[in-house]
PDB file of C-alpha atoms in Angstrom:
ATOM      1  CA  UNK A  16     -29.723  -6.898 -25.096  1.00 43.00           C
ATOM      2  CA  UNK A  17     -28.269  -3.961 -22.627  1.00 42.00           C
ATOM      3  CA  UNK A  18     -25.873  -1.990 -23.948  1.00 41.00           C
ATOM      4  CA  UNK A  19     -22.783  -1.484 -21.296  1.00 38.00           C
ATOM      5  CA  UNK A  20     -21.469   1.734 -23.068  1.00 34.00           C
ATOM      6  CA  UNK A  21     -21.790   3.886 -20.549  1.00 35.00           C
ATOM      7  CA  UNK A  22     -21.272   1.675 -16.858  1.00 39.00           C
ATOM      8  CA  UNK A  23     -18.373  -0.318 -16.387  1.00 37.00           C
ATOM      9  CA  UNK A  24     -18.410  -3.331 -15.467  1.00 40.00           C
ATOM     10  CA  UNK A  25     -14.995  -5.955 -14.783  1.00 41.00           C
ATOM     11  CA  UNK A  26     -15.756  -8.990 -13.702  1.00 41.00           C
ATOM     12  CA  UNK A  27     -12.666 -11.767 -12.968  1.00 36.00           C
ATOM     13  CA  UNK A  28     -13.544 -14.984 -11.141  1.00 35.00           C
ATOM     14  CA  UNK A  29     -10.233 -15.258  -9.692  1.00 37.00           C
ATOM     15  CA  UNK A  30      -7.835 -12.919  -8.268  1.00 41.00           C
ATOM     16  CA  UNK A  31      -5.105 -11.817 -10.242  1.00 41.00           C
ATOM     17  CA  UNK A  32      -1.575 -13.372  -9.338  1.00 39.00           C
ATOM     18  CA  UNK A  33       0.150 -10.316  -8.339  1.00 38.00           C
ATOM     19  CA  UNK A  34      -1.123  -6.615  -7.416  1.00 37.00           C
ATOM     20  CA  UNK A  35       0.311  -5.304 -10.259  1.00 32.00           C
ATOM     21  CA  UNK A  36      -2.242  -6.487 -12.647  1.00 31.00           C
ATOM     22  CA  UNK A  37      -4.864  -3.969 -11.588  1.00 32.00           C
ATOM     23  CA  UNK A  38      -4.946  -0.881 -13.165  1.00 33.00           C
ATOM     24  CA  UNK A  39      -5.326   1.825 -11.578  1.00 34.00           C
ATOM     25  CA  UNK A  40      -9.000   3.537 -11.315  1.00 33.00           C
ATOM     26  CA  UNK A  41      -9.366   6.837 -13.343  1.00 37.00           C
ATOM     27  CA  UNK A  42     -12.661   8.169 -11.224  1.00 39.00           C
ATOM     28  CA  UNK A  43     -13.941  11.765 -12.323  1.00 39.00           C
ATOM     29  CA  UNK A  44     -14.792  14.852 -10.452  1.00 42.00           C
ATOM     30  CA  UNK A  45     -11.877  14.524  -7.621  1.00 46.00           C
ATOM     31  CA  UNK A  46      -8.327  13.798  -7.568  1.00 48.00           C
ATOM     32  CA  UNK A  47      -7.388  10.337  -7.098  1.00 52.00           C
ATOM     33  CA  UNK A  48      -4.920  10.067  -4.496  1.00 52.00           C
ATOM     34  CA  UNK A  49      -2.112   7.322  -3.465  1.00 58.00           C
ATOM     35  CA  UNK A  50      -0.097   7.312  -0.283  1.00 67.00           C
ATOM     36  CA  UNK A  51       1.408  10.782  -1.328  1.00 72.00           C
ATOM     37  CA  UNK A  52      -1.088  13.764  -1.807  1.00 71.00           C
ATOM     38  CA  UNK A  53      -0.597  16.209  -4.805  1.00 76.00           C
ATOM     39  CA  UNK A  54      -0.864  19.315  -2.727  1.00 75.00           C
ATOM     40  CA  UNK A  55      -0.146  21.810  -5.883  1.00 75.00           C
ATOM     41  CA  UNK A  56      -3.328  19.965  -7.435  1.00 74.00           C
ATOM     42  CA  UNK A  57      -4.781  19.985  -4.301  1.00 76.00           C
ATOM     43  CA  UNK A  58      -4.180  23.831  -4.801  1.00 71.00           C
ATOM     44  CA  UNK A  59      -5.260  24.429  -8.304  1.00 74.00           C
ATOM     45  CA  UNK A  60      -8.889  22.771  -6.983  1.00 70.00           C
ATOM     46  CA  UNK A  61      -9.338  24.824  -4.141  1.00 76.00           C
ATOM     47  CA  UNK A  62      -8.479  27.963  -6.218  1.00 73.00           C
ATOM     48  CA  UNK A  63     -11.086  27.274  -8.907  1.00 66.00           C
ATOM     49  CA  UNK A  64     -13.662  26.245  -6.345  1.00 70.00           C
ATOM     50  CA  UNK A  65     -13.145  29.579  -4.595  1.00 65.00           C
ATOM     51  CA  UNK A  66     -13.300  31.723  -7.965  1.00 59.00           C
ATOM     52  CA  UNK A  67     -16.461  30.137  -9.420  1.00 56.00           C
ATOM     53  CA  UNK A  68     -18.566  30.178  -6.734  1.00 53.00           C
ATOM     54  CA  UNK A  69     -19.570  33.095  -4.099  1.00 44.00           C
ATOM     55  CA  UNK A  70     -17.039  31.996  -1.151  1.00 45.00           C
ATOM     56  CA  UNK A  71     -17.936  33.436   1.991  1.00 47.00           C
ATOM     57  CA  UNK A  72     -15.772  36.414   3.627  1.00 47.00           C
ATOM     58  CA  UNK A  73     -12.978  34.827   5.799  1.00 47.00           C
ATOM     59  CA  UNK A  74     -13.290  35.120   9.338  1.00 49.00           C
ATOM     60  CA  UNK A  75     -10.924  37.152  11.110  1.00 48.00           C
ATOM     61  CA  UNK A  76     -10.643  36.368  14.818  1.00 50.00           C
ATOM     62  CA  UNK A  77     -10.085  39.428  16.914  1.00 47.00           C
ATOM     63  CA  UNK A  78      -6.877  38.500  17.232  1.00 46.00           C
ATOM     64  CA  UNK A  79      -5.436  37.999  14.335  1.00 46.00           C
ATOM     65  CA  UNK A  80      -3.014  41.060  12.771  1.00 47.00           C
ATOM     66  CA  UNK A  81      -2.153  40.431   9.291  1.00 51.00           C
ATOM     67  CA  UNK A  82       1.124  42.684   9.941  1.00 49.00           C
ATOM     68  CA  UNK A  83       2.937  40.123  11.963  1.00 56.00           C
ATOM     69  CA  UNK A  84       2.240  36.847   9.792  1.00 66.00           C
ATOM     70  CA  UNK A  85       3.462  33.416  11.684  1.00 87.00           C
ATOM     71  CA  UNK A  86       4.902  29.820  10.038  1.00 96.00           C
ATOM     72  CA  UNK A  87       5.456  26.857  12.118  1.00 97.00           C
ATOM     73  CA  UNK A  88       9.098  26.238  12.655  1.00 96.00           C
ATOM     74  CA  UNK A  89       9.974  24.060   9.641  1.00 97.00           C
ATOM     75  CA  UNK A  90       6.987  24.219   7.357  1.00 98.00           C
ATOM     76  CA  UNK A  91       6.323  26.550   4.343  1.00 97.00           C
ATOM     77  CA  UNK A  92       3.977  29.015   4.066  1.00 97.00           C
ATOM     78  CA  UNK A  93       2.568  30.927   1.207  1.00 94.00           C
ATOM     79  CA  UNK A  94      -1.077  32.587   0.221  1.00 89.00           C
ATOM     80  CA  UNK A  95      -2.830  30.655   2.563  1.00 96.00           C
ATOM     81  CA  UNK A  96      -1.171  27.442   2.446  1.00 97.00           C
ATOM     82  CA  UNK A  97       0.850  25.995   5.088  1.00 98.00           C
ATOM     83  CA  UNK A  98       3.285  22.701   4.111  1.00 98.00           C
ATOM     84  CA  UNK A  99       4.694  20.898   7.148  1.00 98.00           C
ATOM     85  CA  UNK A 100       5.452  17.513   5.783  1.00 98.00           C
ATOM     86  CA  UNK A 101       8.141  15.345   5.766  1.00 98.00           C
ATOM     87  CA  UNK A 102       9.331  17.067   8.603  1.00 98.00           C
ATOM     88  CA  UNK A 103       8.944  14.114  11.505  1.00 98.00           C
ATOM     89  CA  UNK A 104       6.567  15.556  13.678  1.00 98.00           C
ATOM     90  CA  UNK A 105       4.483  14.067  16.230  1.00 98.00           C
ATOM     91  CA  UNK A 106       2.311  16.580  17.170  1.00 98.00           C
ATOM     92  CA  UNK A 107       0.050  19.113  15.171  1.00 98.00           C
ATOM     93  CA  UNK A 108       1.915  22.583  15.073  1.00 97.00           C
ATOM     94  CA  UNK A 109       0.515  25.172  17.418  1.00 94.00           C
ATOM     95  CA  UNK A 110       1.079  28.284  15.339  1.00 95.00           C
ATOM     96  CA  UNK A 111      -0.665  27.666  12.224  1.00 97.00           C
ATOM     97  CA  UNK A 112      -1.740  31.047  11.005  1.00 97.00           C
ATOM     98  CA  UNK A 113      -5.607  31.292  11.200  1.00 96.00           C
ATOM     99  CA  UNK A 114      -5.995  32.287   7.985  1.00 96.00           C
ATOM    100  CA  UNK A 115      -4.746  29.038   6.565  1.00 98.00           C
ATOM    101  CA  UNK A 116      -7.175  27.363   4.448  1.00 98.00           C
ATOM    102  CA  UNK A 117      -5.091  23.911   2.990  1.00 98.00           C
ATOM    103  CA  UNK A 118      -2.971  22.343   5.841  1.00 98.00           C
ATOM    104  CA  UNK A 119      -0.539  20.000   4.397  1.00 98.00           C
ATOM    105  CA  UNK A 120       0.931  17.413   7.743  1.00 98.00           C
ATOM    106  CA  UNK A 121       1.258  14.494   5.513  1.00 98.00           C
ATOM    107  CA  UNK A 122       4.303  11.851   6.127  1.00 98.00           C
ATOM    108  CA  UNK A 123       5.157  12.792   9.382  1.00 98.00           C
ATOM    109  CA  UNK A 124       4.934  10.501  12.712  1.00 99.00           C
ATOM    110  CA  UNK A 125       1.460  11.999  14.279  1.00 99.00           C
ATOM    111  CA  UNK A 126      -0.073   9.633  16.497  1.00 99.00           C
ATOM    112  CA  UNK A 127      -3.084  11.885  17.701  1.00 98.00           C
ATOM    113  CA  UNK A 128      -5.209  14.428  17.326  1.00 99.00           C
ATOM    114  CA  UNK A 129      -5.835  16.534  20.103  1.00 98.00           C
ATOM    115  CA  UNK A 130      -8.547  18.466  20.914  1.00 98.00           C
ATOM    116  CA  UNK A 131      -7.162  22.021  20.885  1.00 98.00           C
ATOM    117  CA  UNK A 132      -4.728  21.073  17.349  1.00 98.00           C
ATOM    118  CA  UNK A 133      -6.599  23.260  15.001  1.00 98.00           C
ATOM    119  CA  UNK A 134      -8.347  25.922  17.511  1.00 97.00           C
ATOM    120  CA  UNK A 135      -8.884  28.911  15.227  1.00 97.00           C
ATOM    121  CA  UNK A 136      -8.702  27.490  11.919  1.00 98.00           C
ATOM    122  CA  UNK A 137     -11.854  27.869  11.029  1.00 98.00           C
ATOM    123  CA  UNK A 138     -10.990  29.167   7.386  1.00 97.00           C
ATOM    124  CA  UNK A 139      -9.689  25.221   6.882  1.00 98.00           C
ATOM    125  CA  UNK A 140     -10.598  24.282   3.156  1.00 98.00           C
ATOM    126  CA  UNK A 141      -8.676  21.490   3.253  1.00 98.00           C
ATOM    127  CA  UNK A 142      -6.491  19.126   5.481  1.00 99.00           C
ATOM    128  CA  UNK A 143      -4.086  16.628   4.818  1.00 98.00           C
ATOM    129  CA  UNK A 144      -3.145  13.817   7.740  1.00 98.00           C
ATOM    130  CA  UNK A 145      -2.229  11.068   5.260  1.00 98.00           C
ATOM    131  CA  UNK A 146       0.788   8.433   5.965  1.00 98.00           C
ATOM    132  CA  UNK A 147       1.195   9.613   9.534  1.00 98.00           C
ATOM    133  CA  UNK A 148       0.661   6.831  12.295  1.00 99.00           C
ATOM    134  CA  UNK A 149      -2.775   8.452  13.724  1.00 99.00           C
ATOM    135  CA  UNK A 150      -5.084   5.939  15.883  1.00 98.00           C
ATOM    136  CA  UNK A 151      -6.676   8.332  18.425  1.00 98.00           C
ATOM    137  CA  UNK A 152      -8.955  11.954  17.570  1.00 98.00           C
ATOM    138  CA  UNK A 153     -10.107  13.480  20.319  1.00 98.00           C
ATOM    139  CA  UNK A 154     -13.947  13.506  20.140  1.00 97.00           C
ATOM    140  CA  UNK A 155     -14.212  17.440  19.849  1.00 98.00           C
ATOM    141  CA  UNK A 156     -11.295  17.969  17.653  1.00 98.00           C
ATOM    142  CA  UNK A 157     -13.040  19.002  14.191  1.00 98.00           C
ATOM    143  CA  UNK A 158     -15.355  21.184  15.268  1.00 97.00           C
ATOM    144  CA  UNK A 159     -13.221  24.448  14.908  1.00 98.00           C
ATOM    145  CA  UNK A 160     -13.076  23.092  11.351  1.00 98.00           C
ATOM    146  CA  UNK A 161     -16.915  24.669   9.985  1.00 96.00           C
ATOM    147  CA  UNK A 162     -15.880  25.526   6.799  1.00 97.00           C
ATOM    148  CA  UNK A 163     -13.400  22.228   5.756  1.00 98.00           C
ATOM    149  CA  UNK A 164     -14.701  20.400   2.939  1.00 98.00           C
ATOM    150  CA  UNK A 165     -11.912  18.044   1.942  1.00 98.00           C
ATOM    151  CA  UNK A 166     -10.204  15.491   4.922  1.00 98.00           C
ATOM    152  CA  UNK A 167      -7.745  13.749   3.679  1.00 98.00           C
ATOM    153  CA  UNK A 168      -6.923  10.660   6.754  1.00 98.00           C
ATOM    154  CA  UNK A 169      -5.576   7.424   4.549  1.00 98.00           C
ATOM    155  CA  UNK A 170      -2.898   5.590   5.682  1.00 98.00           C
ATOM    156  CA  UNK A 171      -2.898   6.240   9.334  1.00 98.00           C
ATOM    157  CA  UNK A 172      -3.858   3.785  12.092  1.00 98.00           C
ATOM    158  CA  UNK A 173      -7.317   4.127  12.771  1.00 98.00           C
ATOM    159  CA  UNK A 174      -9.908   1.997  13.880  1.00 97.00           C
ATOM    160  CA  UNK A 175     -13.054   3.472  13.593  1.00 97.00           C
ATOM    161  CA  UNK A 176     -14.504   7.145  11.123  1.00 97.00           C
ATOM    162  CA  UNK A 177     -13.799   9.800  13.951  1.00 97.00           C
ATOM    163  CA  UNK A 178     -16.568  11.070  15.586  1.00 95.00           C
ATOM    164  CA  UNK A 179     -18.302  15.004  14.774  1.00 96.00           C
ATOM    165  CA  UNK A 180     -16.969  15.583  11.626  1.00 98.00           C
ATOM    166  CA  UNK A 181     -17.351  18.937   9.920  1.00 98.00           C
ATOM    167  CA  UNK A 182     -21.067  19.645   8.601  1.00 97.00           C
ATOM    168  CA  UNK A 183     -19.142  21.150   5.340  1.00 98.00           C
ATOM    169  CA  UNK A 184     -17.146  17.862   4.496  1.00 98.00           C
ATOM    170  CA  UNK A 185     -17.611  16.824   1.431  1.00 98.00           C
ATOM    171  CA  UNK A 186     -14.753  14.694   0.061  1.00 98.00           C
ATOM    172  CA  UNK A 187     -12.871  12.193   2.760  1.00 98.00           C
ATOM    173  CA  UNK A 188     -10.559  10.117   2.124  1.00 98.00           C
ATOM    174  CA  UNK A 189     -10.026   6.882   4.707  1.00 98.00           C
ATOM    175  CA  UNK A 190      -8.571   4.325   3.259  1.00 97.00           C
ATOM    176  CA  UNK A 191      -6.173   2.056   3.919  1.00 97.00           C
ATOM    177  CA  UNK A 192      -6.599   2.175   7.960  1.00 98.00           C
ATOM    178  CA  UNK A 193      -7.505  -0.826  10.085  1.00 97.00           C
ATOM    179  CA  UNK A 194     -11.515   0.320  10.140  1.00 97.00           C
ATOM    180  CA  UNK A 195     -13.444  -2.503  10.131  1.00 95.00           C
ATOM    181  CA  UNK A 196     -16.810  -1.424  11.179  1.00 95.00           C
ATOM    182  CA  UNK A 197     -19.070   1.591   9.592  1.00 96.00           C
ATOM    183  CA  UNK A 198     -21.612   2.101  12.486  1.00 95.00           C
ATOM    184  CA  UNK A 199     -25.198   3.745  12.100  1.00 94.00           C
ATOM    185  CA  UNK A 200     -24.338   7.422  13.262  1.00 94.00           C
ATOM    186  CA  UNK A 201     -20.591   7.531  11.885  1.00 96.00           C
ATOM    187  CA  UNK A 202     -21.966  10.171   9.247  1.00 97.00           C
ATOM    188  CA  UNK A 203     -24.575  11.785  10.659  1.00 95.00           C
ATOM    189  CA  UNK A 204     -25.261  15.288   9.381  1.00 96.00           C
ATOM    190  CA  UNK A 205     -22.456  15.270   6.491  1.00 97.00           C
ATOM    191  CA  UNK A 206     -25.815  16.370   4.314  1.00 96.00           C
ATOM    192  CA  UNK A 207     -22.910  17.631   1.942  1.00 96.00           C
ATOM    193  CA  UNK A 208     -20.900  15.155   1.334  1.00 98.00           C
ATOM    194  CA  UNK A 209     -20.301  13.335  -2.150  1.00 96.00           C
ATOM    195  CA  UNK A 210     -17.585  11.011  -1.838  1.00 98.00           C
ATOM    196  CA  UNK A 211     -15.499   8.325   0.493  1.00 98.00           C
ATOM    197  CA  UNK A 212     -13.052   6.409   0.038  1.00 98.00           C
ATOM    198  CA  UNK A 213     -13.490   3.640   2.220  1.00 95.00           C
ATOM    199  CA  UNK A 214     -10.640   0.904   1.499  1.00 95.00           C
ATOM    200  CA  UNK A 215     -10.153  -0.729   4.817  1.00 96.00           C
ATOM    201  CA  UNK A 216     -10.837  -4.677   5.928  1.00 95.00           C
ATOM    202  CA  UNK A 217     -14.523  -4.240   6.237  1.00 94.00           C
ATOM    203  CA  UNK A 218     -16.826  -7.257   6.265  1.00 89.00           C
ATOM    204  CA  UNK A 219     -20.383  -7.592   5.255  1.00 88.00           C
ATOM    205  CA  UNK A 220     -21.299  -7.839   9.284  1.00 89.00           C
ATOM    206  CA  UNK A 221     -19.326  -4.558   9.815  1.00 92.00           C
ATOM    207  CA  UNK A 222     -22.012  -2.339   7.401  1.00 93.00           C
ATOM    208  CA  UNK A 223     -24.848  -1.790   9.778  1.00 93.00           C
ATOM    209  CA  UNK A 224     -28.010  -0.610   7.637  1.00 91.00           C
ATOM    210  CA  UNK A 225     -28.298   3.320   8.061  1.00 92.00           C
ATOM    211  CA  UNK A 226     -24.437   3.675   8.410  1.00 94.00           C
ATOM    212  CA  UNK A 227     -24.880   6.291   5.030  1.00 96.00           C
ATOM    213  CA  UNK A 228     -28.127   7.429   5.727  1.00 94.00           C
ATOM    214  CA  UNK A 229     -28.930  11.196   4.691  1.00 94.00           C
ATOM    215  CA  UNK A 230     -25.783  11.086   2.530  1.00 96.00           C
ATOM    216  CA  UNK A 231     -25.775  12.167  -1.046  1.00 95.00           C
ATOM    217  CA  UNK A 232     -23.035  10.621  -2.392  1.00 97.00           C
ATOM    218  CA  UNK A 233     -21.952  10.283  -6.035  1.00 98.00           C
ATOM    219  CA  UNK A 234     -18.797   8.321  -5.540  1.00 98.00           C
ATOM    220  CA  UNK A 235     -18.066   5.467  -3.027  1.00 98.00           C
ATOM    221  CA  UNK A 236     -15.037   3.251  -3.169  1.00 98.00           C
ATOM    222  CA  UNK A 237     -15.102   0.099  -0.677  1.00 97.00           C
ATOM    223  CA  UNK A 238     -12.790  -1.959  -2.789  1.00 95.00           C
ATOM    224  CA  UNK A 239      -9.842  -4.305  -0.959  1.00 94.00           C
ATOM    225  CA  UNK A 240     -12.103  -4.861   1.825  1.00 94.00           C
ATOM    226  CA  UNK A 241     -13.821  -8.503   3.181  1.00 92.00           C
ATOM    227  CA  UNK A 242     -17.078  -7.780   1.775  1.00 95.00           C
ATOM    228  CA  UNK A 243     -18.681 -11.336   0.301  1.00 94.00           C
ATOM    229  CA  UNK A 244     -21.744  -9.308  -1.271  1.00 94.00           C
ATOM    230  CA  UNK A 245     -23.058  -5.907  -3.122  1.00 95.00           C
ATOM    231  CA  UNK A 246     -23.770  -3.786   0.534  1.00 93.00           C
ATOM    232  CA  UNK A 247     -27.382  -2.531   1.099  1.00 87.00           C
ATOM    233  CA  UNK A 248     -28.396   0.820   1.353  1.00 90.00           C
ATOM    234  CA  UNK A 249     -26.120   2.513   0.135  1.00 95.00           C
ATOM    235  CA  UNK A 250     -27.246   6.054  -1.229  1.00 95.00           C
ATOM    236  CA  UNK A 251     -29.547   6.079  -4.271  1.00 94.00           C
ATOM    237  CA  UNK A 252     -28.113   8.648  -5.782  1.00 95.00           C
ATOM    238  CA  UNK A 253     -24.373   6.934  -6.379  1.00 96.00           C
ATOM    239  CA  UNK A 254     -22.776   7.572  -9.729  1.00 96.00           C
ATOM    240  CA  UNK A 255     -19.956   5.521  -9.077  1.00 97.00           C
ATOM    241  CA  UNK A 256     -19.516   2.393  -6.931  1.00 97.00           C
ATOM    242  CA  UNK A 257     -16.508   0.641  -6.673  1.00 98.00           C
ATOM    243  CA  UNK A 258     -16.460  -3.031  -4.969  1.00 97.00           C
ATOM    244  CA  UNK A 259     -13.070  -4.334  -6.352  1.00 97.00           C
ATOM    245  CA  UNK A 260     -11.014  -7.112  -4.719  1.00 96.00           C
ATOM    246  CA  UNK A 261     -13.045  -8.053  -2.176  1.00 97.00           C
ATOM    247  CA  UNK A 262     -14.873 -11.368  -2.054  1.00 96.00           C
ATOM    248  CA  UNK A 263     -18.363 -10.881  -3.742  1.00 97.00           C
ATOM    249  CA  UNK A 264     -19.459 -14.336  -5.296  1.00 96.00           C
ATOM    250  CA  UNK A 265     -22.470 -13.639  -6.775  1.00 97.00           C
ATOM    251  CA  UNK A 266     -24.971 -10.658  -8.064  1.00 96.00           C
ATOM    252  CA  UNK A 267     -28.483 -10.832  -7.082  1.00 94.00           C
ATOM    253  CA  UNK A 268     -31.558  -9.488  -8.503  1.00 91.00           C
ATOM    254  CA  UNK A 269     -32.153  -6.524  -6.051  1.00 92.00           C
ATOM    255  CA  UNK A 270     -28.604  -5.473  -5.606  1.00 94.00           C
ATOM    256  CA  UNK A 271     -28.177  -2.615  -7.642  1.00 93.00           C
ATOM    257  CA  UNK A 272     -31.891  -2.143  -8.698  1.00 91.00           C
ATOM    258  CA  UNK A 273     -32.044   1.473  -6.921  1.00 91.00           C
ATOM    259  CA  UNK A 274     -29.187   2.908  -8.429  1.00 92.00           C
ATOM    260  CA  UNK A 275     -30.340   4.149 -11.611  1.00 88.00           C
ATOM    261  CA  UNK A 276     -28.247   7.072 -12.032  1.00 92.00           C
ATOM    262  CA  UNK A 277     -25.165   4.595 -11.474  1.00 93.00           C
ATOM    263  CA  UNK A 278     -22.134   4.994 -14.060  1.00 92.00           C
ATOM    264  CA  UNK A 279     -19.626   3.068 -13.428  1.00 94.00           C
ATOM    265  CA  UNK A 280     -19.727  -0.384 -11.348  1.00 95.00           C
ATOM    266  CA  UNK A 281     -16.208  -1.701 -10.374  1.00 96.00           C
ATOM    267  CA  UNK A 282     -16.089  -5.380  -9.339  1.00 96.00           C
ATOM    268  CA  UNK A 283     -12.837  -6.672 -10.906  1.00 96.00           C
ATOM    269  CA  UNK A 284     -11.112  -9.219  -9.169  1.00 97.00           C
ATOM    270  CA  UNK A 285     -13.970 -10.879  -7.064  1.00 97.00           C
ATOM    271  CA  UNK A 286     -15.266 -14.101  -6.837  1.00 96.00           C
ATOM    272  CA  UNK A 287     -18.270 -13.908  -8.276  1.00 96.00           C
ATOM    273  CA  UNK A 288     -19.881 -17.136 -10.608  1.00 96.00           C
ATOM    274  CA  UNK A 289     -23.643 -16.395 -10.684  1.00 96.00           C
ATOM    275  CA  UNK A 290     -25.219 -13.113 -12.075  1.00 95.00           C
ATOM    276  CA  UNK A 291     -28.713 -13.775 -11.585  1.00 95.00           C
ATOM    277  CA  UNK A 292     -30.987 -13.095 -14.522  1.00 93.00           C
ATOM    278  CA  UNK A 293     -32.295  -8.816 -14.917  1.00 91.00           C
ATOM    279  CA  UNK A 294     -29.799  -7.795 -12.065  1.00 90.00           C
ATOM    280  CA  UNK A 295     -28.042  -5.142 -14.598  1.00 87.00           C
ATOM    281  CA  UNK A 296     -31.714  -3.882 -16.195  1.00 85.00           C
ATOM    282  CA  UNK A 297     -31.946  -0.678 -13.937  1.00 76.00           C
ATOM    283  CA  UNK A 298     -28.040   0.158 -14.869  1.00 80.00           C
ATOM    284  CA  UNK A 299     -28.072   3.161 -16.292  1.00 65.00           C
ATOM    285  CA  UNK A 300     -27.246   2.752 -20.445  1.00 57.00           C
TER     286      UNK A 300
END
């Protein structure tokens, strides 16, 4: 008999009767955000990041003078953090000083990202777009953005993973948009990153093979999507993979036989009636 100590695995054959019923998630190793970002956590992460490891010098554009310090009309600013939410805005402010390195613009009413938005920012550690109404990024508007390792884009409009995302990334956050395609390419040379959350109405057809090639991700969420089966190659190295609500009916042999290091398995609230025989042997006990 396997033991099932150590992965986690919820199985329902229906779906429960109201939203409610599903607890929430409690992943490790990142915060675990709603609609509304904790940006003082969001702080206290970036702060011991920066402190145990050998951060590189910032980089001070000729420009800059530290004597006359700028704040976008509206928004707060303090050691290196700039807050502009709430505030209604529909573009990305111009001034934002360029030694910012978290960019709070959640819950305002963005609708695009332009290509000059965050010229200069290069210091970027972190930026926050969720809840705004975003469905267009101009093609070359990360790549200021070299040093950014968290992106933070749920609950926006988009249709597709914007294109030339920061080498650095590490952490983004996507869900809830209207993405329902992953294409071969969309991550191409994110050799850093370790998680995505990927809750959008994505079907089995819209996961072409290689879409997370070269990825070495520990924690992938596709739950609430359209998916009718365990996706194929996904990233060996996964530690957490999390498949809830969609519409997987059964579990077959080879499904999660490369994922040996895998701790946790969500796949509450599927449809699934047939776990075929030694399909759980290479979960990790």
């Amino acid at each position: 008999m396997i033991p099932f100590s150590v992965v986690v695995l919820l199985l329902c054959a229906t779906p429960p009767p109201t939203p409610s019923v599903a607890l929430p998630f409690e992943q490790e190793g990142f915060l675990d955000f709603g609609k509304r970002i904790d940006v003082e956590g969001l702080m206290m992460m970036m702060n011991d990041e920066e402190e145990g490891s050998a951060v590189e010098e910032y980089y001070k554009p000729e420009y800059y003078k530290p004597e006359q310090p700028t704040c976008p009309f509206g928004c707060q600013c303090n050691q290196k953090v700039v807050q502009c939410s709430d505030l209604g805005l529909h573009y990305v402010p111009y001034d934002v000083p360029p030694e910012t390195r978290l960019l709070d613009l959640q819950s305002n009413q963005i609708t695009e990202i332009r290509e000059d938005d965050f010229k200069g920012l290069s210091n970027l550690y972190a930026l926050v777009l969720v809840n705004n109404k975003i469905s267009r990024v101009h093609l070359r508007a990360f790549m200021p953005l070299r040093r950014m390792q968290k992106l933070y884009f749920s609950h926006n409009q988009l249709t597709a993973v914007p294109k030339n995302l920061p080498s650095s990334l590490v952490e983004l956050r996507i869900h809830d948009n209207h993405i329902k395609k992953v294409a071969a390419g969309d991550f191409s040379g994110l050799g850093s990153m370790n998680c995505i959350d990927g809750r959008n109405p994505i079907q089995n057809s819209g996961l072409e093979l290689g879409a997370f090639d070269g990825l070495k991700l520990t924690f992938l969420r596709i739950s609430e999507a359209k998916l009718t089966g365990i996706p194929k190659d996904l990233p060996e190295g996964l530690h957490e993979l999390l498949l809830d609500q969609n519409q997987i009916q059964a579990i077959e042999l080879e499904d999660l036989r490369q994922y040996e290091g895998l701790h946790r398995l969500g796949l509450g609230y599927n449809h699934i009636h047939h776990i075929e025989h030694g399909s759980l042997y290479y979960l990790k006990t």
